[in-house]
PDB file of C-alpha atoms in Angstrom:
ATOM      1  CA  UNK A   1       0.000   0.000   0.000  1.00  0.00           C
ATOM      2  CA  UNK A   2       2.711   2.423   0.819  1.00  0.00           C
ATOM      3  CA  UNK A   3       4.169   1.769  -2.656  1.00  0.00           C
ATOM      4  CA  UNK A   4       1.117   2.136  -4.219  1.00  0.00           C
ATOM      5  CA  UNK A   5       0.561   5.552  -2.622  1.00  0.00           C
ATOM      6  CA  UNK A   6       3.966   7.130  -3.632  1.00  0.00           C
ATOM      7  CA  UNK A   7       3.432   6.070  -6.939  1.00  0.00           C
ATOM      8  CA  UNK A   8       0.161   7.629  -7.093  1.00  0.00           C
ATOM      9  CA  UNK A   9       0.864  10.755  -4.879  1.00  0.00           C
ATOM     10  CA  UNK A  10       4.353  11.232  -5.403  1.00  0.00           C
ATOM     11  CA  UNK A  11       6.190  13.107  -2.681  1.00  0.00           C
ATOM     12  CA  UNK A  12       6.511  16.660  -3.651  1.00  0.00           C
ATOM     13  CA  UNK A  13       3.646  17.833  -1.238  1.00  0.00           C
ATOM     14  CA  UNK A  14       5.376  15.610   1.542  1.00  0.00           C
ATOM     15  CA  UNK A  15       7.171  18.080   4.048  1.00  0.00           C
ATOM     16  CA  UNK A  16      10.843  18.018   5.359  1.00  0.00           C
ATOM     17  CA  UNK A  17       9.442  16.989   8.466  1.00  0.00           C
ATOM     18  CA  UNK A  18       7.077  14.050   7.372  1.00  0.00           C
ATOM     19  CA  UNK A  19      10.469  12.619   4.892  1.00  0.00           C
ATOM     20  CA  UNK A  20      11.766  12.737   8.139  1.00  0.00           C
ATOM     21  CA  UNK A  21       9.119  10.691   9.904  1.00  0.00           C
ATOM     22  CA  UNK A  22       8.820   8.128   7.237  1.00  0.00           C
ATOM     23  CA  UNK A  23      12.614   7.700   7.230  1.00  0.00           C
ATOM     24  CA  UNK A  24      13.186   7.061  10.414  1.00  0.00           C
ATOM     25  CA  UNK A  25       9.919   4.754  10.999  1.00  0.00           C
ATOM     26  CA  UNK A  26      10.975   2.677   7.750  1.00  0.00           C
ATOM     27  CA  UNK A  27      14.436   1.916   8.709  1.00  0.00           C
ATOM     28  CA  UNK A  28      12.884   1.021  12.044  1.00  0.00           C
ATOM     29  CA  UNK A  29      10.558  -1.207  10.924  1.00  0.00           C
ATOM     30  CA  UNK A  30      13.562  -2.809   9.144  1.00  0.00           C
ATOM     31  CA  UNK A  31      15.511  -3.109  12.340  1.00  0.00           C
ATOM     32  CA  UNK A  32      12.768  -4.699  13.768  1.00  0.00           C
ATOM     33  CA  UNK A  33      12.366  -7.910  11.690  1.00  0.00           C
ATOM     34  CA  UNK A  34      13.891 -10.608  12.533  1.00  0.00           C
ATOM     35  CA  UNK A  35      15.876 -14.223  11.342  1.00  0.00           C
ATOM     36  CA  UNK A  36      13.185 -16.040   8.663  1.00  0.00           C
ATOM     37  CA  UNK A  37      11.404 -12.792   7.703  1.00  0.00           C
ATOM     38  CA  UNK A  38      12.918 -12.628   4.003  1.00  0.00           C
ATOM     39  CA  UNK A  39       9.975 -11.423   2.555  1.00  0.00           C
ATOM     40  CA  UNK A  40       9.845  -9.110   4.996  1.00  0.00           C
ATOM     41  CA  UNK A  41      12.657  -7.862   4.875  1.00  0.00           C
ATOM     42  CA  UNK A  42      12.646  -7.593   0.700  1.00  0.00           C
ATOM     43  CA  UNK A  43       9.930  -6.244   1.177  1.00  0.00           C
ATOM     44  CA  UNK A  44      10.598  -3.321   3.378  1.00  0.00           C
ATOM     45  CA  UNK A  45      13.876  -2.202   1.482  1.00  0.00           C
ATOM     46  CA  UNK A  46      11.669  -2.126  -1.720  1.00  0.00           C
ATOM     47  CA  UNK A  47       9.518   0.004  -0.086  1.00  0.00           C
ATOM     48  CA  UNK A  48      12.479   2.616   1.393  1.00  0.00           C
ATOM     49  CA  UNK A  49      14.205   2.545  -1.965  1.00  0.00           C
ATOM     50  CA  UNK A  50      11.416   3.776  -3.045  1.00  0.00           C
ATOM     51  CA  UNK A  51      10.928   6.307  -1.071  1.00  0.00           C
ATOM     52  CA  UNK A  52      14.766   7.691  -0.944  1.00  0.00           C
ATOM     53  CA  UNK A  53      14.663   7.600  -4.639  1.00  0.00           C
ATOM     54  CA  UNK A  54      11.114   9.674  -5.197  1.00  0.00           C
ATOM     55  CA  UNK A  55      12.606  12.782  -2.395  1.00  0.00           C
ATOM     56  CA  UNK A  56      15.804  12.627  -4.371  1.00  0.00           C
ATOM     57  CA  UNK A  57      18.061  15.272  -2.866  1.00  0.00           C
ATOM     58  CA  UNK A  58      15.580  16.212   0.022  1.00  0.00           C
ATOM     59  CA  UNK A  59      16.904  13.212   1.977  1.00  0.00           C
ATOM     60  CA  UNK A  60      20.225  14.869   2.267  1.00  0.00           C
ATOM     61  CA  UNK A  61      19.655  16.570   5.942  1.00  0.00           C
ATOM     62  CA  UNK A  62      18.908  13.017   7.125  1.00  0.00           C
ATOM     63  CA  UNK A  63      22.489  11.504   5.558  1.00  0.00           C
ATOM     64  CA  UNK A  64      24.508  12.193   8.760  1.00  0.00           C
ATOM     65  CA  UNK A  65      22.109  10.670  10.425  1.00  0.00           C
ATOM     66  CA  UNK A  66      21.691   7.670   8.307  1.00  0.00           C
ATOM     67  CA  UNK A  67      26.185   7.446   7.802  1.00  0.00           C
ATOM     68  CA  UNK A  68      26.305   6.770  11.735  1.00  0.00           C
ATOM     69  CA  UNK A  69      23.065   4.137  11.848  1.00  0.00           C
ATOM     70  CA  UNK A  70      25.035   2.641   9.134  1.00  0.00           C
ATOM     71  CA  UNK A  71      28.657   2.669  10.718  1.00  0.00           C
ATOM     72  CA  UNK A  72      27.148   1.290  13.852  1.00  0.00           C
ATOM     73  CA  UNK A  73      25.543  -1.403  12.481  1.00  0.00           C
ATOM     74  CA  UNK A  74      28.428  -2.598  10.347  1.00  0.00           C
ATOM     75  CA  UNK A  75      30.356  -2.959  13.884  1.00  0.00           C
ATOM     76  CA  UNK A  76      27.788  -4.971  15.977  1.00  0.00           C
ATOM     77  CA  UNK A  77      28.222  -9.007  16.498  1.00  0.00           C
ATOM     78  CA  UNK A  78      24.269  -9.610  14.782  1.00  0.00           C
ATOM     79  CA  UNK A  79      25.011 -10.923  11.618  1.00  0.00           C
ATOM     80  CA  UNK A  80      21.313  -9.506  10.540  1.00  0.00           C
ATOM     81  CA  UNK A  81      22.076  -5.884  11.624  1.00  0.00           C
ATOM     82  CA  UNK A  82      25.552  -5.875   9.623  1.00  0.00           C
ATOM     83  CA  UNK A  83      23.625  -7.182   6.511  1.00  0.00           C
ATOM     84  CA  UNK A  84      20.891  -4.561   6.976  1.00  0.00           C
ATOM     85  CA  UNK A  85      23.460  -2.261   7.801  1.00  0.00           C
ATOM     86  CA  UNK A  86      24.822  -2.905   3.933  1.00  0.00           C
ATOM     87  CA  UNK A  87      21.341  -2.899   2.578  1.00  0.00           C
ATOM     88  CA  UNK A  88      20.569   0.755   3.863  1.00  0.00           C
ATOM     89  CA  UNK A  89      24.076   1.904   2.799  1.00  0.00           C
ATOM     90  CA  UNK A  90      23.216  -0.016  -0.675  1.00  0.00           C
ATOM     91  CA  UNK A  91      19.890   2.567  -0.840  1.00  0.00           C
ATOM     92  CA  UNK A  92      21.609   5.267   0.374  1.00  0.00           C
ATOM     93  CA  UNK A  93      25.062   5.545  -1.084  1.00  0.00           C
ATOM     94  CA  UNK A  94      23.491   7.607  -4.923  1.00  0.00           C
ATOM     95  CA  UNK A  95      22.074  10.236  -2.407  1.00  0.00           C
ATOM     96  CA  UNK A  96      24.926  10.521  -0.583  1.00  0.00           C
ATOM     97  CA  UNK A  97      27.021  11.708  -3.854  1.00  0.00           C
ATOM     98  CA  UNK A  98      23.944  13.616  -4.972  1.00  0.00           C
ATOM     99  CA  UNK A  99      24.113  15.414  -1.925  1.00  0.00           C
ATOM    100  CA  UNK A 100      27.828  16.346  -2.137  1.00  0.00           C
ATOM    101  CA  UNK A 101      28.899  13.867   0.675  1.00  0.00           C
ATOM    102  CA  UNK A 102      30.895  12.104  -1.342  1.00  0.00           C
ATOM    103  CA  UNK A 103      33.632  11.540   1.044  1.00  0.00           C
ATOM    104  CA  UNK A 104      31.770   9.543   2.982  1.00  0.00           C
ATOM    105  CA  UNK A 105      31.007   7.129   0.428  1.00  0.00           C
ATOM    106  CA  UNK A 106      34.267   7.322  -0.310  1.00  0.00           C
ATOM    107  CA  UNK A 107      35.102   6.160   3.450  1.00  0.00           C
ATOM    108  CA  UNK A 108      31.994   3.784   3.504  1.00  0.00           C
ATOM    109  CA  UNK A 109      33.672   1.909   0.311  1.00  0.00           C
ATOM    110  CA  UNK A 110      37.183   1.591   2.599  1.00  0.00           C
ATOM    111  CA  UNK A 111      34.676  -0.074   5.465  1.00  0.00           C
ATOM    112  CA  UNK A 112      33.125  -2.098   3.050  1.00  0.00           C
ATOM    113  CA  UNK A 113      36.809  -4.039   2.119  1.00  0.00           C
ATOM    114  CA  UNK A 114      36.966  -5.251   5.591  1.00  0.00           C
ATOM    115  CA  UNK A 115      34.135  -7.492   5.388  1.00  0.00           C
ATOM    116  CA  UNK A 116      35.171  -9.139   2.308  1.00  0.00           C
ATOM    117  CA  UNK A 117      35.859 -11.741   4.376  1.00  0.00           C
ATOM    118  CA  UNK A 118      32.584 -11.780   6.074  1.00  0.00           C
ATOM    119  CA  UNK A 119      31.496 -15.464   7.449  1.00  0.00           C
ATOM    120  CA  UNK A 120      27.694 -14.892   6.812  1.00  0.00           C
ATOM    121  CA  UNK A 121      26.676 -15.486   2.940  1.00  0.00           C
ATOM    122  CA  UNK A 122      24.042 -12.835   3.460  1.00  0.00           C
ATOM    123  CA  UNK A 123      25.791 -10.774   5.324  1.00  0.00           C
ATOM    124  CA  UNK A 124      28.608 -10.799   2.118  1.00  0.00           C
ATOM    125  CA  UNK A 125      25.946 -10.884  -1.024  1.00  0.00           C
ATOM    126  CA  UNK A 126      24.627  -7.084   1.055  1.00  0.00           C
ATOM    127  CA  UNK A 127      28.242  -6.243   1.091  1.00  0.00           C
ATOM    128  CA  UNK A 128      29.011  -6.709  -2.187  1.00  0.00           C
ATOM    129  CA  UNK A 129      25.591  -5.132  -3.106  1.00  0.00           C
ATOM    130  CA  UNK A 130      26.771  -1.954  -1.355  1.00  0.00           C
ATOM    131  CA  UNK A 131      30.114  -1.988  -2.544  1.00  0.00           C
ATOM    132  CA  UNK A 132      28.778  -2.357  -6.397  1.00  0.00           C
ATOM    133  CA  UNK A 133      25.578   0.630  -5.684  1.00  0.00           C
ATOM    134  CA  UNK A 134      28.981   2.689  -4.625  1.00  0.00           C
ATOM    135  CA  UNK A 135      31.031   1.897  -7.661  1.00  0.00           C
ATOM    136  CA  UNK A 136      27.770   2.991  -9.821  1.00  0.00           C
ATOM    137  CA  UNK A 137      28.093   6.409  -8.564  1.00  0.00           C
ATOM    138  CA  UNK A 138      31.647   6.967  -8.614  1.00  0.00           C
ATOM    139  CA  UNK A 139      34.299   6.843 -10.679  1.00  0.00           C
ATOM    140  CA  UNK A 140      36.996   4.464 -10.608  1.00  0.00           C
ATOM    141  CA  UNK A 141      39.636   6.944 -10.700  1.00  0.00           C
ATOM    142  CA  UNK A 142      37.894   8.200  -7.213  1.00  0.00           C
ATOM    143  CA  UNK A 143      38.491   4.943  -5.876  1.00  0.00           C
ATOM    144  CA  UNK A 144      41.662   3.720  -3.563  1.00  0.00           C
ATOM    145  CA  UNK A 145      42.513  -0.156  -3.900  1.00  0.00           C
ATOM    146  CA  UNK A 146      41.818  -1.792  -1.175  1.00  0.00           C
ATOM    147  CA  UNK A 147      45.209  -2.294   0.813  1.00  0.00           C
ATOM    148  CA  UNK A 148      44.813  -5.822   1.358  1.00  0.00           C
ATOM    149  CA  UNK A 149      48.292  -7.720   1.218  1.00  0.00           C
ATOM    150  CA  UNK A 150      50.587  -5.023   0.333  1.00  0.00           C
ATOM    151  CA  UNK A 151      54.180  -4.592   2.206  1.00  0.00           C
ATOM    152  CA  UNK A 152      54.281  -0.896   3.177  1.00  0.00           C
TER     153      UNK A 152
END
């Protein structure tokens, strides 16, 4: 229904304060599901990619916001929070550029190389998902190598 209703509406009459609201209470719902809720969960990232993509740039005064949900979550021992973590960041990382933040993408896609070695496959498929939707909006000569394996 939500979907339905941004599709219809759109979200140009939608205030800074209501982006706001729905932000915050869709990335909360998505916190809140738990192990065996795929659908769910597919669901509910449909729904806020959605919605970050139809406010375009007026999601930008939320970005700080989302950069240390994200950071915080990529930290935590719940393998479901660190793949959510990478999901969100996965949504969020064309606003971010948009936005001018790039730097942070920049430092998100240097966090990003430490989990290549992540033990959970789903945890690694939203890792690599993030690290490819940041590659799509920047260019490789932006991009460091990781510095896995190199003698300083």
């Amino acid at each position: 229904t939500f979907m339905k209703i941004i599709e219809t509406c759109g979200t140009t009459t939608i205030t800074q304060k209501q982006i706001e609201i729905i932000n915050d209470n869709l990335i909360f719902a998505l916190s809140d599901i738990k192990d065996g809720e795929e659908k769910k969960n597919k669901l509910y990232l449909k729904c806020l990619k959605l919605f970050v993509n139809s406010i375009g740039t007026r999601v930008g005064p939320l970005l700080q916001d989302i950069g240390t949900f994200v950071m915080n979550n990529l930290h935590v021992p719940k393998h479901r929070q660190r793949m959510q973590a990478a999901q969100i960041l996965a949504i969020y990382s064309k606003s971010f550029v948009e936005c001018d933040n790039k730097v942070v993408i920049l430092h998100f896609y240097g966090v990003l190389q430490e989990f290549l070695g992540e033990d959970y496959p789903e945890v690694l498929a939203a890792v690599l998902e993030a690290t490819n939707a940041i590659l799509d909006v920047l260019k490789p000569s932006e991009l460091d190598p990781p510095q896995i394996g190199r003698a300083s």
